[in-house]
mmCIF file of C-alpha atoms and ligand atoms in Angstrom:
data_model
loop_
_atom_site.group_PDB
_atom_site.id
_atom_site.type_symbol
_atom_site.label_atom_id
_atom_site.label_comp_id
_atom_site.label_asym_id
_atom_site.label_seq_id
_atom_site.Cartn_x
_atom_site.Cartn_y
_atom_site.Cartn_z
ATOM 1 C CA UNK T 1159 0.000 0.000 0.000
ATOM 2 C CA UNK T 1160 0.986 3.575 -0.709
ATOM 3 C CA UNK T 1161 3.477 4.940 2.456
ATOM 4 C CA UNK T 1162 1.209 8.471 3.433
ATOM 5 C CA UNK T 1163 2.849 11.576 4.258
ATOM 6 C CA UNK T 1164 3.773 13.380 7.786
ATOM 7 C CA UNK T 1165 3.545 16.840 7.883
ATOM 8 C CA UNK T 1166 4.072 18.898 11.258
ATOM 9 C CA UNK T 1167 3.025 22.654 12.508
ATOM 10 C CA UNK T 1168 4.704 24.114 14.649
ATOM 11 C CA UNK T 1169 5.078 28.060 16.224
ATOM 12 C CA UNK T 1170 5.010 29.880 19.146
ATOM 13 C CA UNK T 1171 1.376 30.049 21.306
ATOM 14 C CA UNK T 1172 -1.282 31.932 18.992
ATOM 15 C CA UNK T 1173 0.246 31.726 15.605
ATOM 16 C CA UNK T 1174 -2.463 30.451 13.744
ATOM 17 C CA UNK T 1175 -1.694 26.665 13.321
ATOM 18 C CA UNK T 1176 -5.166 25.943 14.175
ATOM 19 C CA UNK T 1177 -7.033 27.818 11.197
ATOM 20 C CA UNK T 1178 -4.435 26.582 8.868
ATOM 21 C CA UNK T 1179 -4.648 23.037 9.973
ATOM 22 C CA UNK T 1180 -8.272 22.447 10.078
ATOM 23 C CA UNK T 1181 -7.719 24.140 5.787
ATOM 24 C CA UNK T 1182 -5.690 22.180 4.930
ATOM 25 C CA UNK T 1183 -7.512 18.824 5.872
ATOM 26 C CA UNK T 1184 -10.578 20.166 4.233
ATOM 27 C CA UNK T 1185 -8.364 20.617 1.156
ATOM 28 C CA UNK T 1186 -6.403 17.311 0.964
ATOM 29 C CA UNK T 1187 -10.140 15.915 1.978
ATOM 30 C CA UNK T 1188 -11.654 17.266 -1.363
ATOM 31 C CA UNK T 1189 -9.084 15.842 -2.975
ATOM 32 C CA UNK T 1190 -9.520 12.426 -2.307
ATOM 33 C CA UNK T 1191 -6.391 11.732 0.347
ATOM 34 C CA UNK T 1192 -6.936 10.376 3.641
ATOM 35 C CA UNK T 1193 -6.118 12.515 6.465
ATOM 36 C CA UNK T 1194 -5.802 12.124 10.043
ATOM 37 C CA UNK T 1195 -5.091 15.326 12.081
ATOM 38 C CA UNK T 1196 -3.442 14.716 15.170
ATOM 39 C CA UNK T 1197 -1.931 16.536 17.990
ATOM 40 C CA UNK T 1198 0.829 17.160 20.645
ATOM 41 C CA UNK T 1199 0.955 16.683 23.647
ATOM 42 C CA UNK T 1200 -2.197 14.689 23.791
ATOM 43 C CA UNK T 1201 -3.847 13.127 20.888
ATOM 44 C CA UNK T 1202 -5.596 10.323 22.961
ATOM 45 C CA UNK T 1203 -5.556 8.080 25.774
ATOM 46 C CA UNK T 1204 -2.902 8.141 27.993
ATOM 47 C CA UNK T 1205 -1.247 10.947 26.134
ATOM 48 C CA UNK T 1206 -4.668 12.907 26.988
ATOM 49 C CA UNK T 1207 -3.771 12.237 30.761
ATOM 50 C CA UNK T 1208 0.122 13.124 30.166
ATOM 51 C CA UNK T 1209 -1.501 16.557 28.549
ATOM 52 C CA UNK T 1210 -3.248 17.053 31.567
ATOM 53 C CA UNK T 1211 -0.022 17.406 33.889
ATOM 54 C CA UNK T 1212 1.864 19.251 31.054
ATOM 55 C CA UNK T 1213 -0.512 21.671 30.678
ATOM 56 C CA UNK T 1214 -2.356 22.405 34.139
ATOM 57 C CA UNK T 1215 -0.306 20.567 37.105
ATOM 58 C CA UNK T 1216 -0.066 23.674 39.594
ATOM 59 C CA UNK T 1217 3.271 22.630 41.475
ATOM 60 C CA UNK T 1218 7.224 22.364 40.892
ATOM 61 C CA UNK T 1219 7.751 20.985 37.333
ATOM 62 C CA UNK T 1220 11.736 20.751 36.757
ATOM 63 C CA UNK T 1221 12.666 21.171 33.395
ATOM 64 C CA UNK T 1222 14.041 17.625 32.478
ATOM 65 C CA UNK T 1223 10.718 16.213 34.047
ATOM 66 C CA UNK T 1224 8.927 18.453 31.352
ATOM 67 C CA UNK T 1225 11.112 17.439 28.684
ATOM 68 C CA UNK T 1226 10.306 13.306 29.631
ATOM 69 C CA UNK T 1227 6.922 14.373 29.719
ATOM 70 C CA UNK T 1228 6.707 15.749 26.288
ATOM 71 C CA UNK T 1229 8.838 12.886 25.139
ATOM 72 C CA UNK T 1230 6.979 10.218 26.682
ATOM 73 C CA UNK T 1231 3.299 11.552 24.779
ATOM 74 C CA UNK T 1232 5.737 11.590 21.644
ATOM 75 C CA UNK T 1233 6.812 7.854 21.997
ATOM 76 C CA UNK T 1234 3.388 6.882 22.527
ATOM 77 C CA UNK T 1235 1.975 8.879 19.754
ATOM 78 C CA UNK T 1236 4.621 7.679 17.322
ATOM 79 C CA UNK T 1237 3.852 3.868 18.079
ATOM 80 C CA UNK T 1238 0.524 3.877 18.475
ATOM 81 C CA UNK T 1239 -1.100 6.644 15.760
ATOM 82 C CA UNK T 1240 1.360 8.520 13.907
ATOM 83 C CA UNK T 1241 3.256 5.434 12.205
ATOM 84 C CA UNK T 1242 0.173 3.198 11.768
ATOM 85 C CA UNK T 1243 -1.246 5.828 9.885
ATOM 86 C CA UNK T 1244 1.530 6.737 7.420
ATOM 87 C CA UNK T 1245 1.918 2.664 7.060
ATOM 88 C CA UNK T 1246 -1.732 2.579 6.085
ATOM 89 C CA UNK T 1247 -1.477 5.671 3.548
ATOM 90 C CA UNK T 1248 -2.871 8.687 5.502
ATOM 91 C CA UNK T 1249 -1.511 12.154 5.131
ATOM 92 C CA UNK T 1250 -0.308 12.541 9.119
ATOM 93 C CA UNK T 1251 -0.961 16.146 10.027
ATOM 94 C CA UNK T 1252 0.186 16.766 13.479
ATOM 95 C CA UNK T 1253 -0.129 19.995 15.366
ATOM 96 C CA UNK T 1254 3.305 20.068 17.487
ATOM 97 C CA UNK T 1255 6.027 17.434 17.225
ATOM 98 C CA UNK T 1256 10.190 17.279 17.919
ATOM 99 C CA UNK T 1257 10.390 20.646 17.125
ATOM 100 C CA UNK T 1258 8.178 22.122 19.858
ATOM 101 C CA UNK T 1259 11.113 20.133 22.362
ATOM 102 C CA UNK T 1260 14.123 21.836 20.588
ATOM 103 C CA UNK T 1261 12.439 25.145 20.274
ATOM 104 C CA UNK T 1262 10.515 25.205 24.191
ATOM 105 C CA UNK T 1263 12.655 23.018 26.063
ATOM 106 C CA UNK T 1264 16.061 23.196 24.121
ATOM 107 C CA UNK T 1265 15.574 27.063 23.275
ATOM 108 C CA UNK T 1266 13.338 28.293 25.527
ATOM 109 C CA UNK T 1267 14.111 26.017 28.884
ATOM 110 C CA UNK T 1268 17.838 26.462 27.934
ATOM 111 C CA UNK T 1269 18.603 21.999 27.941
ATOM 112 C CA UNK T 1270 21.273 20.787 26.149
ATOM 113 C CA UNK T 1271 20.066 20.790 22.859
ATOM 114 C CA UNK T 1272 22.240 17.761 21.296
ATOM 115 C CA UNK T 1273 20.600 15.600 24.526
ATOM 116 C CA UNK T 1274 17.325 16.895 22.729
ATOM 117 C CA UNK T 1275 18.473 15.582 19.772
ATOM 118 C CA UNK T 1276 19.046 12.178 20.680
ATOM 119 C CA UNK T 1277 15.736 11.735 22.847
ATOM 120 C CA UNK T 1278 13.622 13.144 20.200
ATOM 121 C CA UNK T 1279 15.154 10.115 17.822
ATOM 122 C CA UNK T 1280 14.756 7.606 20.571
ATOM 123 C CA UNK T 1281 10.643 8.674 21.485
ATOM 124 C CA UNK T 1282 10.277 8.534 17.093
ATOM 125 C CA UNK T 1283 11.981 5.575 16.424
ATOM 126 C CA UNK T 1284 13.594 7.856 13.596
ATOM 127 C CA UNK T 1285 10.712 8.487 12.265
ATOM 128 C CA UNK T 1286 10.806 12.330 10.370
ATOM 129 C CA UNK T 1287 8.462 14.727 9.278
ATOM 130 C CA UNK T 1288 8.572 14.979 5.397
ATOM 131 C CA UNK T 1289 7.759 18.949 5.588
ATOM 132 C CA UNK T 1290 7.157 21.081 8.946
ATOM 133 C CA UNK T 1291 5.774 24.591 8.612
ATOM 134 C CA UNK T 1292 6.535 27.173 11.631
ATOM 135 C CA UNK T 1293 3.834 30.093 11.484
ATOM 136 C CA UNK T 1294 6.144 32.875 13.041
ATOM 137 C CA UNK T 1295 4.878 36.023 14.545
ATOM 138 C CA UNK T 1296 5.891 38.005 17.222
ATOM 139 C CA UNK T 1297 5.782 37.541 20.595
ATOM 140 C CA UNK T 1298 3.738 40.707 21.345
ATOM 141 C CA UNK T 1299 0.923 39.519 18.858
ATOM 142 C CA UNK T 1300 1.338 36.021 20.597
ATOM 143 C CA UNK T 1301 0.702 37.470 24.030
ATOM 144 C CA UNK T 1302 -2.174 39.637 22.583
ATOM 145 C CA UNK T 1303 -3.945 36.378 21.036
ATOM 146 C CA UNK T 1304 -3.126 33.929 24.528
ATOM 147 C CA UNK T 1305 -5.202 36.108 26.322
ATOM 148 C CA UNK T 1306 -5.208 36.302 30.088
ATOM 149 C CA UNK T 1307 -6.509 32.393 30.581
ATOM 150 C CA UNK T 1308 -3.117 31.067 30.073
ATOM 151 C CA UNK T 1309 -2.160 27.348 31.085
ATOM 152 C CA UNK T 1310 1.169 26.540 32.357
ATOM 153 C CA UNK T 1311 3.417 26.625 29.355
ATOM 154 C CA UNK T 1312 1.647 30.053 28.100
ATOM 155 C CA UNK T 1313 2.473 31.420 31.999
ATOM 156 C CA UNK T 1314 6.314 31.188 30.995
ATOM 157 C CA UNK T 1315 7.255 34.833 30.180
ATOM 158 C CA UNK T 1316 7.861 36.946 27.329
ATOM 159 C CA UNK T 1317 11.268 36.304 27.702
ATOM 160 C CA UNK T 1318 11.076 32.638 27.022
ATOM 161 C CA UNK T 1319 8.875 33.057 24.337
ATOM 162 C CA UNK T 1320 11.910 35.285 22.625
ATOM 163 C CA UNK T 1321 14.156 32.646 22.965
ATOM 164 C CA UNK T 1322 11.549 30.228 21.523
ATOM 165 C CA UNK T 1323 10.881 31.973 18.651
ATOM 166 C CA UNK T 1324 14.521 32.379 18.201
ATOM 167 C CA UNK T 1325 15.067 28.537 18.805
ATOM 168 C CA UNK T 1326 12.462 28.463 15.716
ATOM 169 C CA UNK T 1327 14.283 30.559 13.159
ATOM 170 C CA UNK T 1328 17.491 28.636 14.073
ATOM 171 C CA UNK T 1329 15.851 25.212 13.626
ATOM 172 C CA UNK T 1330 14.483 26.204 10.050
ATOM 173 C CA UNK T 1331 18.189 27.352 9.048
ATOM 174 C CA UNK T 1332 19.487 24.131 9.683
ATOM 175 C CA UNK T 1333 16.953 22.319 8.196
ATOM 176 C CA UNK T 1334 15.973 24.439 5.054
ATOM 177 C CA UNK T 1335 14.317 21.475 2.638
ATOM 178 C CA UNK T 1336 12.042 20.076 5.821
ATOM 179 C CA UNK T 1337 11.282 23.059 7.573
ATOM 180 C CA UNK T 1338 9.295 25.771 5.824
ATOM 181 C CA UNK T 1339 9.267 29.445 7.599
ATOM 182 C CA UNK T 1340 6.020 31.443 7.236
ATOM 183 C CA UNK T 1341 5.153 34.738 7.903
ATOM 184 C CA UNK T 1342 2.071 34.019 10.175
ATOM 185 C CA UNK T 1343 0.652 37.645 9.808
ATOM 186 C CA UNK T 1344 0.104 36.664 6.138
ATOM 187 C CA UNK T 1345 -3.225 36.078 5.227
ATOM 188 C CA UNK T 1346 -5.225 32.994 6.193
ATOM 189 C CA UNK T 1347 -5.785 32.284 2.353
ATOM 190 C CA UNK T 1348 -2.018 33.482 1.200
ATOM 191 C CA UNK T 1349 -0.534 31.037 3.742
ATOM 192 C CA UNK T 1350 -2.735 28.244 2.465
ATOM 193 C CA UNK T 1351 -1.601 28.461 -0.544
ATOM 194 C CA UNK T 1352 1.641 28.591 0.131
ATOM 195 C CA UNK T 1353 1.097 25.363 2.203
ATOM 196 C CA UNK T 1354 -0.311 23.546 -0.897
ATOM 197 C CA UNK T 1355 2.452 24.558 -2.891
ATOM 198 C CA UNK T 1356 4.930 22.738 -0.563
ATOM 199 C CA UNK T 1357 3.173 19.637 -0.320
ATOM 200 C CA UNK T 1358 2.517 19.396 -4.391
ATOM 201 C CA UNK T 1359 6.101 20.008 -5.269
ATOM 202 C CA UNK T 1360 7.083 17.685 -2.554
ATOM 203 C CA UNK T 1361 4.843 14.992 -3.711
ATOM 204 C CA UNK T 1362 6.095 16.140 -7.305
ATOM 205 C CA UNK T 1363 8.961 15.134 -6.467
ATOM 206 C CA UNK T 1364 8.440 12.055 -4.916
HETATM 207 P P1 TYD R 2057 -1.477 23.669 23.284
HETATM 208 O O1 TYD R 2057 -2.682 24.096 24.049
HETATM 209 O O2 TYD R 2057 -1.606 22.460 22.400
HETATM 210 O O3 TYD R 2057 -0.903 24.914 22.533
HETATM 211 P P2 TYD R 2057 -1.019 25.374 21.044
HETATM 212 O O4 TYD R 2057 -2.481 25.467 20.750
HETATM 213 O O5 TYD R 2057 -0.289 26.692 21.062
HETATM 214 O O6 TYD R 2057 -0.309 24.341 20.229
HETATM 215 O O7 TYD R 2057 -0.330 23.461 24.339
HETATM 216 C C1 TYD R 2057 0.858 22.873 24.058
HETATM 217 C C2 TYD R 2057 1.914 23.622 24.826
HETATM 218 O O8 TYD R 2057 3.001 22.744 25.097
HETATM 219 C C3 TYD R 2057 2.466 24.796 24.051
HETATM 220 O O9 TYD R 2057 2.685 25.877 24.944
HETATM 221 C C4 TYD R 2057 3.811 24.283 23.573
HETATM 222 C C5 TYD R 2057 4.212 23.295 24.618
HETATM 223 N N1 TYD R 2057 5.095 22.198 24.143
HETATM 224 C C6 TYD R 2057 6.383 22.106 24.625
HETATM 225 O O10 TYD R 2057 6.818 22.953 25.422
HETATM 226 N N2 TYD R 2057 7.187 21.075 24.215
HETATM 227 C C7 TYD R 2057 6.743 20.104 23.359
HETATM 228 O O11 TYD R 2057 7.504 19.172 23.004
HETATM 229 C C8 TYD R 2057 5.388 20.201 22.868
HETATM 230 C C9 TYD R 2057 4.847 19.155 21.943
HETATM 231 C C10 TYD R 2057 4.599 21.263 23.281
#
């Protein structure tokens, strides 16, 4: 059967992945592909309950705990959805993956980001993304969108969220033919088509 495709979003809080997301299923949808949209941390199950410490436990949370955390959900997500999927010829779109790790927890947390490296390739089994888009913006307009209900990642500070937008920019120089930078104050229907244009010339090429 046909291998599917893996495609990741990734930004800081409030960029827009959401809107662009939920297009670009309907569009792959019309055109005949099968498409599962997934998410991180916590597609389902025990990643739902992993989620729930991530994002709301109230007390100490050292930052190699989150890291495990965030790594563990991967594993689970990679073994039990993600890779089942692509086997089985869906078009994987998943809303936060690796690059959230390097970018919060590498960038933003300050870990070692080779020790990143290595337990982000562990929790996939290897397993890539065949294109990740980051929807930058600033971190004003991110603060703006978050609001004042803010869970415990989004409670982190405005100077974290520099370095984590930094930690983005970095990650798509070093990965230029995986990782596509877009301007997330684009418009909703300019940075759709964008998207598309990726993911044709990439299955183009394939
Ligand atoms: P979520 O509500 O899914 O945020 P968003 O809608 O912005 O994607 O919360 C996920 C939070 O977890 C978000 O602040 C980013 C953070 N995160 C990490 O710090 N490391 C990771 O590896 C992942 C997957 C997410």
């Amino acid at each position: 059967m046909k291998k599917g495709l893996f495609i990741t979003f990734e930004g800081i809080d409030g960029c827009g992945k959401t809107t662009q997301i939920k297009l670009l299923k309907e569009t792959l949808e019309k055109q005949g592909e099968k498409v599962l949209l997934t998410r991180e941390p916590g597609a389902k199950g025990l990643g739902e309950k992993l989620r729930e410490i991530l994002l709301n436990y109230e007390g100490e949370v050292s930052s190699n705990c989150e890291s495990f955390l965030f790594l563990a959900d991967r594993a689970q997500h990679i073994d039990t959805i993600i890779r089942p999927a692509i086997d089985t010829g869906y078009i994987v779109i998943c809303d936060r993956h690796t690059d959230s790790t390097v970018a919060y927890q590498g960038y933003g947390r300050k870990l070692d980001l080779e020790q990143i490296h290595y337990l982000n390739n562990i929790a996939t089994n290897g397993i890539k993304p065949d294109l990740t888009f980051i929807l930058d913006i600033d971190v004003e307009t991110s603060i703006q969108r978050i609001g004042n209900a803010r869970d415990r990642m989004e409670s982190s500070g405005i100077d974290f969220f520099n370095c984590v937008r930094e930690g983005y920019i970095e990650i798509s120089k070093q990965e230029p033919n995986r990782v596509k930078l877009l301007n997330g104050n684009d418009s909703i229907e300019n940075l759709h088509k964008q998207i598309m244009d990726y993911i044709e010339n990439l299955s183009a090429d394939a």
